[in-house]
Short mmCIF file of C-alpha atoms in Angstrom, two decimals:
data_model
loop_
_atom_site.label_atom_id
_atom_site.label_comp_id
_atom_site.label_asym_id
_atom_site.label_seq_id
_atom_site.Cartn_x
_atom_site.Cartn_y
_atom_site.Cartn_z
CA MET A 1 -184.02 -120.21 -86.23
CA ARG A 2 -182.97 -118.13 -83.00
CA LYS A 3 -186.00 -117.09 -81.95
CA ALA A 4 -187.49 -120.00 -82.39
CA ASN A 5 -184.58 -121.42 -80.25
CA GLN A 6 -184.67 -118.99 -77.12
CA LEU A 7 -188.27 -120.25 -77.09
CA VAL A 8 -187.41 -123.64 -76.48
CA GLY A 9 -185.09 -122.38 -73.65
CA ALA A 10 -187.75 -120.16 -72.25
CA THR A 11 -190.42 -123.39 -72.23
CA LEU A 12 -188.00 -125.62 -70.88
CA ALA A 13 -187.47 -123.28 -68.06
CA GLU A 14 -191.25 -122.88 -67.40
CA VAL A 15 -191.41 -126.75 -67.10
CA GLY A 16 -188.97 -126.92 -64.86
CA ARG A 17 -190.10 -124.75 -62.55
CA HIS A 18 -192.92 -127.33 -62.16
CA ILE A 19 -190.88 -130.48 -61.88
CA LYS A 20 -191.17 -132.08 -58.81
CA PRO A 21 -192.00 -134.88 -56.84
CA GLY A 22 -195.74 -135.60 -57.30
CA VAL A 23 -196.35 -133.93 -60.30
CA THR A 24 -197.53 -136.08 -63.47
CA THR A 25 -195.67 -135.89 -67.07
CA LEU A 26 -199.39 -135.01 -68.46
CA GLN A 27 -199.16 -131.68 -65.90
CA LEU A 28 -195.81 -130.64 -67.48
CA ASP A 29 -197.07 -131.17 -70.67
CA HIS A 30 -199.79 -129.11 -70.37
CA ILE A 31 -197.73 -126.32 -69.25
CA ALA A 32 -195.37 -126.35 -72.24
CA GLU A 33 -198.27 -126.92 -74.85
CA GLU A 34 -199.77 -123.29 -73.23
CA PHE A 35 -196.71 -121.78 -73.07
CA ILE A 36 -195.75 -122.37 -76.28
CA ARG A 37 -198.97 -121.26 -77.74
CA ASP A 38 -199.36 -118.48 -75.77
CA HIS A 39 -195.76 -117.16 -77.38
CA GLY A 40 -197.29 -117.40 -80.94
CA ALA A 41 -195.38 -120.55 -81.85
CA ILE A 42 -196.98 -124.29 -82.66
CA PRO A 43 -195.29 -127.32 -80.82
CA THR A 44 -193.83 -129.46 -83.11
CA PHE A 45 -193.96 -132.72 -81.26
CA LYS A 46 -197.58 -132.47 -81.28
CA ASN A 47 -199.42 -135.10 -83.76
CA PHE A 48 -196.05 -135.57 -85.11
CA PRO A 49 -195.94 -139.10 -87.20
CA ASN A 50 -194.75 -142.22 -86.70
CA PRO A 51 -193.68 -144.98 -88.93
CA TYR A 52 -194.44 -147.93 -86.61
CA GLY A 53 -198.12 -146.43 -84.91
CA GLY A 54 -200.10 -143.39 -84.22
CA PRO A 55 -199.30 -139.91 -84.39
CA PHE A 56 -197.16 -138.38 -80.88
CA PRO A 57 -199.81 -137.42 -78.40
CA GLY A 58 -197.59 -134.79 -76.40
CA SER A 59 -196.15 -131.19 -76.92
CA ILE A 60 -192.70 -132.66 -75.23
CA CYS A 61 -191.24 -135.88 -74.95
CA THR A 62 -191.03 -136.58 -71.04
CA SER A 63 -188.49 -139.26 -70.72
CA VAL A 64 -188.02 -140.55 -66.71
CA ASN A 65 -185.19 -142.53 -65.78
CA HIS A 66 -184.59 -145.60 -68.13
CA VAL A 67 -186.60 -144.13 -70.71
CA VAL A 68 -183.94 -142.85 -72.87
CA VAL A 69 -186.20 -140.81 -75.22
CA HIS A 70 -189.49 -140.05 -76.86
CA GLY A 71 -191.54 -140.37 -73.26
CA VAL A 72 -195.45 -140.34 -73.85
CA PRO A 73 -196.70 -137.52 -71.39
CA SER A 74 -199.40 -139.12 -68.95
CA GLU A 75 -201.59 -139.25 -66.04
CA GLN A 76 -199.91 -142.53 -64.96
CA THR A 77 -196.72 -141.12 -64.39
CA VAL A 78 -195.98 -139.49 -61.55
CA LEU A 79 -192.72 -137.78 -60.86
CA ARG A 80 -191.17 -139.10 -57.59
CA GLU A 81 -187.85 -137.99 -55.40
CA GLY A 82 -184.91 -139.05 -56.81
CA ASP A 83 -186.12 -139.40 -60.07
CA ILE A 84 -184.86 -137.75 -63.51
CA ILE A 85 -186.72 -136.63 -66.13
CA SER A 86 -185.91 -135.30 -69.49
CA VAL A 87 -187.74 -132.90 -71.28
CA ASP A 88 -187.33 -132.74 -75.10
CA CYS A 89 -189.14 -129.39 -77.04
CA GLY A 90 -189.70 -128.33 -80.41
CA THR A 91 -191.29 -125.30 -81.51
CA LEU A 92 -192.15 -123.72 -84.91
CA LEU A 93 -192.09 -119.96 -84.78
CA ASP A 94 -192.62 -118.23 -88.08
CA GLY A 95 -191.86 -121.51 -90.14
CA LEU A 96 -188.60 -122.30 -88.52
CA ASN A 97 -187.88 -124.89 -86.02
CA GLY A 98 -185.94 -124.98 -82.53
CA ASP A 99 -185.11 -128.44 -81.24
CA SER A 100 -183.92 -128.71 -77.29
CA CYS A 101 -183.50 -131.33 -74.47
CA TYR A 102 -182.73 -130.87 -70.96
CA THR A 103 -182.39 -133.41 -67.98
CA PHE A 104 -183.65 -132.37 -64.67
CA CYS A 105 -183.35 -133.91 -61.36
CA VAL A 106 -186.14 -134.65 -59.76
CA GLY A 107 -185.89 -133.23 -55.83
CA GLU A 108 -182.47 -135.09 -54.83
CA VAL A 109 -180.69 -137.43 -56.91
CA SER A 110 -177.73 -139.90 -56.03
CA GLU A 111 -174.48 -138.58 -57.05
CA GLU A 112 -174.30 -141.43 -59.05
CA VAL A 113 -176.74 -140.40 -61.70
CA LYS A 114 -175.91 -136.68 -61.29
CA THR A 115 -172.33 -137.56 -62.47
CA LEU A 116 -173.70 -139.30 -65.51
CA LEU A 117 -176.18 -136.02 -66.08
CA GLN A 118 -172.97 -133.62 -65.90
CA THR A 119 -170.84 -136.10 -68.01
CA THR A 120 -173.82 -136.06 -70.81
CA LYS A 121 -174.01 -132.39 -70.82
CA GLU A 122 -170.42 -131.71 -71.08
CA SER A 123 -170.26 -134.30 -73.56
CA LEU A 124 -172.66 -132.05 -75.34
CA TYR A 125 -170.47 -129.04 -75.66
CA LYS A 126 -167.41 -130.58 -76.13
CA GLY A 127 -169.09 -132.14 -79.44
CA ILE A 128 -170.28 -128.78 -79.86
CA GLU A 129 -167.03 -127.00 -79.70
CA THR A 130 -165.45 -129.83 -82.52
CA ALA A 131 -168.80 -128.83 -85.08
CA VAL A 132 -166.69 -125.78 -86.67
CA ALA A 133 -166.80 -125.50 -90.43
CA GLY A 134 -164.13 -127.71 -92.42
CA LYS A 135 -164.78 -130.54 -89.47
CA HIS A 136 -167.22 -133.51 -90.30
CA VAL A 137 -170.14 -135.20 -88.56
CA GLY A 138 -167.79 -137.73 -87.55
CA ASP A 139 -165.50 -135.72 -85.56
CA ILE A 140 -168.93 -134.78 -83.48
CA GLY A 141 -170.07 -138.32 -83.01
CA ALA A 142 -166.28 -139.09 -81.93
CA THR A 143 -165.78 -136.59 -79.40
CA ILE A 144 -169.02 -137.40 -77.74
CA GLN A 145 -168.01 -141.08 -77.78
CA GLU A 146 -164.78 -140.93 -76.81
CA TYR A 147 -165.44 -138.46 -74.01
CA CYS A 148 -168.49 -140.64 -72.48
CA GLU A 149 -166.78 -144.45 -73.16
CA SER A 150 -163.39 -143.01 -71.05
CA LYS A 151 -166.39 -142.59 -68.04
CA GLY A 152 -167.49 -145.83 -68.15
CA TYR A 153 -171.01 -144.93 -70.29
CA GLY A 154 -172.95 -146.24 -73.19
CA VAL A 155 -173.31 -144.28 -75.91
CA VAL A 156 -176.83 -144.97 -78.00
CA ARG A 157 -176.87 -145.98 -81.66
CA GLU A 158 -179.38 -146.50 -83.20
CA LEU A 159 -181.15 -142.36 -82.28
CA THR A 160 -179.18 -139.15 -83.64
CA GLY A 161 -179.32 -136.03 -83.92
CA HIS A 162 -180.24 -134.21 -87.12
CA GLY A 163 -180.27 -131.01 -89.39
CA ILE A 164 -182.89 -128.73 -88.51
CA GLY A 165 -184.36 -125.62 -90.15
CA ARG A 166 -187.61 -125.33 -92.02
CA GLU A 167 -188.24 -129.19 -91.14
CA MET A 168 -187.33 -130.12 -87.77
CA HIS A 169 -185.69 -133.26 -88.76
CA GLU A 170 -183.57 -132.51 -91.84
CA ASP A 171 -180.18 -133.99 -93.07
CA PRO A 172 -177.99 -134.77 -91.91
CA ALA A 173 -177.79 -137.24 -89.34
CA VAL A 174 -175.43 -136.56 -86.53
CA PRO A 175 -174.58 -139.32 -84.62
CA ASN A 176 -173.37 -139.44 -80.75
CA TYR A 177 -170.65 -142.13 -81.97
CA GLY A 178 -168.10 -142.28 -85.16
CA LYS A 179 -164.62 -141.82 -86.71
CA ARG A 180 -162.86 -138.11 -87.21
CA GLY A 181 -162.86 -137.06 -90.66
CA ASN A 182 -165.78 -138.92 -91.66
CA GLY A 183 -169.36 -138.17 -92.71
CA VAL A 184 -170.56 -134.97 -93.96
CA MET A 185 -168.24 -131.87 -94.17
CA LEU A 186 -170.07 -128.78 -92.30
CA LYS A 187 -170.31 -125.27 -93.69
CA ALA A 188 -170.75 -122.08 -92.55
CA GLY A 189 -174.48 -121.55 -91.94
CA MET A 190 -175.54 -125.29 -91.94
CA CYS A 191 -178.16 -125.71 -88.43
CA ILE A 192 -177.84 -129.06 -86.96
CA ALA A 193 -178.82 -130.49 -83.38
CA ILE A 194 -176.50 -132.18 -81.34
CA GLU A 195 -178.17 -134.55 -78.41
CA PRO A 196 -176.06 -136.89 -76.90
CA MET A 197 -177.93 -139.81 -75.39
CA ILE A 198 -175.99 -141.51 -72.80
CA THR A 199 -176.79 -144.82 -70.56
CA MET A 200 -175.56 -145.45 -67.15
CA GLY A 201 -174.96 -149.46 -67.95
CA ASP A 202 -175.56 -151.36 -71.40
CA ARG A 203 -176.18 -148.97 -74.75
CA SER A 204 -178.75 -151.52 -75.84
CA ILE A 205 -182.36 -150.04 -76.22
CA TRP A 206 -186.15 -151.50 -76.58
CA MET A 207 -189.15 -149.33 -78.01
CA LEU A 208 -192.20 -150.33 -75.48
CA PRO A 209 -195.48 -151.25 -76.98
CA ASP A 210 -196.59 -147.29 -76.99
CA LYS A 211 -194.40 -147.51 -80.13
CA TRP A 212 -193.13 -144.21 -79.20
CA SER A 213 -190.59 -144.69 -75.99
CA ILE A 214 -187.60 -145.95 -76.13
CA VAL A 215 -185.66 -147.64 -72.68
CA THR A 216 -182.68 -149.30 -71.69
CA ARG A 217 -182.72 -152.93 -71.74
CA ASP A 218 -181.14 -153.18 -68.29
CA HIS A 219 -183.61 -150.50 -66.66
CA ARG A 220 -180.51 -148.13 -65.41
CA PRO A 221 -180.77 -144.80 -65.98
CA ALA A 222 -179.94 -142.61 -69.14
CA ALA A 223 -179.54 -138.73 -69.69
CA HIS A 224 -180.18 -137.04 -72.95
CA PHE A 225 -179.08 -133.33 -73.67
CA GLU A 226 -179.70 -131.06 -76.61
CA HIS A 227 -178.90 -127.99 -78.18
CA THR A 228 -179.66 -126.50 -81.89
CA ILE A 229 -176.16 -124.86 -83.13
CA VAL A 230 -175.36 -122.96 -86.57
CA ILE A 231 -171.94 -123.75 -87.94
CA ARG A 232 -169.71 -120.65 -88.16
CA ARG A 233 -166.20 -120.50 -89.62
CA GLY A 234 -165.04 -119.92 -86.43
CA LYS A 235 -166.60 -120.63 -82.95
CA PRO A 236 -170.23 -122.20 -83.68
CA GLU A 237 -173.05 -120.31 -82.38
CA ILE A 238 -175.46 -121.88 -79.92
CA LEU A 239 -179.04 -121.20 -81.00
CA SER A 240 -180.92 -122.57 -77.94
CA THR A 241 -180.34 -122.00 -74.45
CA PHE A 242 -179.76 -123.79 -70.75
CA GLU A 243 -179.26 -120.19 -69.19
CA GLU A 244 -183.06 -119.30 -67.70
CA ILE A 245 -183.19 -123.49 -66.63
CA GLU A 246 -180.41 -123.28 -65.20
CA HIS A 247 -180.76 -119.54 -63.42
#
């Protein structure tokens, strides 16, 4: 699990090196797929089944500005100065899954957007701190919700984090909202992906006709950060990494 997640971190860093105005999201997708396969893994998002339509065509999700999650890489989507793009990536390595997401700035972005990104990432780490054996899934969600809503942001309800292991999505669901003490109890050794999806405006979302891309109804920006962690009796261990990205 650790190796699969470290590879996701390295892939996100490799993609991040190429994020600049004029690059298409399809170019980023090709970079990610080649990097993952060169390291002996499979991009788990590629051909991922969809209950509403066809399988996912890309190796990463590339969600630009008001696209919250599941943005489909495309030759038509060209990054521009001031955009933000969340890149969600999954790998299957030796039968085990890694999953992580990072929201990048394209060139210089507004202070308002930077604050949204900073708050979303901070809420992820606050959620992780809460995720210890004996606590509940609701404790994680309540921590993230309280922090983001106190800053005036929307917390998407319809999409959640998840358990992860031999399958990319396993039980339990890990919502970014909730009540303390509610939900599944966390036990040492459980692996979960925590992934706040936070909107600058209203939390309401739509699905686009491609049956994948989820967007904010008010077209205001959204941010998304994700780590895969393992629950311990003490401090949880983060299996994925943002270190190389931020270096």
